[in-house]
Amino acid sequence: MNDAPAIRIHAADNVVIARRQLLSGTVLAGEGVTVAGLVPPGHKIATRAIAAGEAVRRYDQIIGTATQPIAPGQHVHTHNLAFSDFARAHEPGAGAQPTAFVAQPATFDGIVRADGRVATRNYIGVLTSVNCSATAARAIADHFRRDIRPEALAPYPHVDGVVALTHGMGCATDSEGEELQVLRRTLGGYARHPNFAAVLVVGLGCETNQIQGLVAQEGLQEGARLVTFSIQDSGGTAKTVARGIELIRGLLPEANRVRRQPVPASHLTVGLQCGGSDGYSGISANPALGAAVDRLVRHGGTAILSETPEIYGGEHLLTRRAVSAAVADKLLARIAWWERYTARNGMRMDNNPSAGNKAGGLTTILEKSLGAIAKSGTTNLVDVLEFAQAATARGFVYMDTPGYDPVSATGQVAGGANLICFTTGRGSAYGCAPSPSLKLSTNTALWRRQEDDIDIDCGPIVDGLSTVDAMGERIFRLMLETASGRQTKSERHGYGQNEFVPWQLGAVM
């Protein structure tokens, strides 16, 4: 156990991080500094005098500018530190290195579909083209809920469930616009997802997002695995629900025939998420997840980093890892898009962090972004995708998404993620269907308070009881076990259906 009251991340930093709540007069051994005033856990303490207008550094990177003189030992937070933009030195590919793949890749017990794709779960999905068919879709799926109608799926133990993924979109939008194209791309990604043995798509009939338009744009093939119909053509809600239930009854025997078998870890695609971040996120859970990602990539797998507003200010660290200038340029183009997008909506890229992030010790978006990027590990950036685009390259890829976790993860799953890893410092109760979601706490206090929702506690890193690398190995092994069928905490609670949130880009007409 490390009893030092604060954590120094880099020798060049002019702040350290409180390991626990620190009282005025606490001596920071090794820093030659005495704490002045109360400092909450996870918050920053100045280790030398910082002049007004001077950069504050954490991770040996700029996280903002002092708004007033800060004395050694003082608390550094929103009262004396603010966001300030600065020129980032982009050196595309300067940090790229050949990936050292392992000779004997790890395996997990996956479900191999007829086309060779591999699933980590085996669901039947009910998707909707428009919000108007959401109620009918939910009623169809609810008929097969194991918690209220266990007899419905009792003969089908190899089916993980029937889930309805509904949304509030599909009409009152430009029929030729970007928003509809992105919604269709998202629905198409889910319709093709290997974690679905079969999918029903239920529409109303008169919506802008016509089912045949969705099928055509996404190149979907209707048949035994994909069935589409509408309320208007079925004769109303009751008949639609009855029809959907009968269709699923017909799909269940085939879906139940699957068996798990060992497959290489190259078939694992992991979406990386962080929500409710705190001052420990960039010290414990995020770098530990990054260490697991490095292992996954070396074993041939894929990891997807996202949340563009939450890499802002740290994007130069990612472009350095790009395998080509073209890949780096794709990332910078998405940053530029976001700057235009926020400007036309009267917002700024530094609207982050949230109130909970600030309470946990994060002061500026620059600080939050640097910790968030740690989830991606150290391997090369091999591709940059737009929202819900299919991840076809193996290795570490980036997908442009909002920072709002349900929207971001929805895009990742549409792109092929068959597992989500989600770090949190303030607490999260998130789950994701049809892909399981593992949650990692940044500190042990959160783990003790919300163990019901957290799968791994990374707090021992903060306490000096574990290393980032050792925790990374533990996370990697849990990824493989989860992909093999081990239930996550969120799956036990039934999370996943309400967390499907496609990105609503444009105006509602």
CSV table of C-alpha atoms in Angstrom, one decimal, residues 83 309-310 312 335-354 365 402-404 503-505:
chain,number,residue,atom,x,y,z
A,83,PHE,CA,-9.4,26.3,-20.7
A,309,PRO,CA,-15.4,16.2,-28.0
A,310,GLU,CA,-13.5,14.2,-25.3
A,312,TYR,CA,-10.2,17.6,-28.1
A,335,ILE,CA,-12.0,17.7,-35.4
A,336,ALA,CA,-12.6,20.6,-37.9
A,337,TRP,CA,-16.2,19.3,-38.5
A,338,TRP,CA,-16.9,19.4,-34.8
A,339,GLU,CA,-15.6,22.9,-34.5
A,340,ARG,CA,-18.0,24.0,-37.2
A,341,TYR,CA,-20.9,21.9,-35.8
A,342,THR,CA,-20.6,23.4,-32.3
A,343,ALA,CA,-20.2,26.9,-33.6
A,344,ARG,CA,-23.4,26.7,-35.7
A,345,ASN,CA,-25.3,25.4,-32.6
A,346,GLY,CA,-24.0,28.2,-30.4
A,347,MET,CA,-21.7,25.9,-28.3
A,348,ARG,CA,-18.0,25.5,-27.8
A,349,MET,CA,-15.7,22.5,-27.8
A,350,ASP,CA,-14.7,23.3,-24.2
A,351,ASN,CA,-18.3,23.0,-22.9
A,352,ASN,CA,-17.0,19.8,-21.1
A,353,PRO,CA,-16.3,18.6,-18.4
A,354,SER,CA,-19.7,17.9,-16.8
A,365,ILE,CA,-11.7,19.5,-21.5
A,402,PRO,CA,-20.4,12.6,-29.7
A,403,GLY,CA,-19.1,12.3,-26.1
A,404,TYR,CA,-22.6,11.3,-24.9
A,503,TRP,CA,-27.1,10.2,-33.2
A,504,GLN,CA,-29.6,12.9,-34.1
A,505,LEU,CA,-27.6,15.3,-36.2
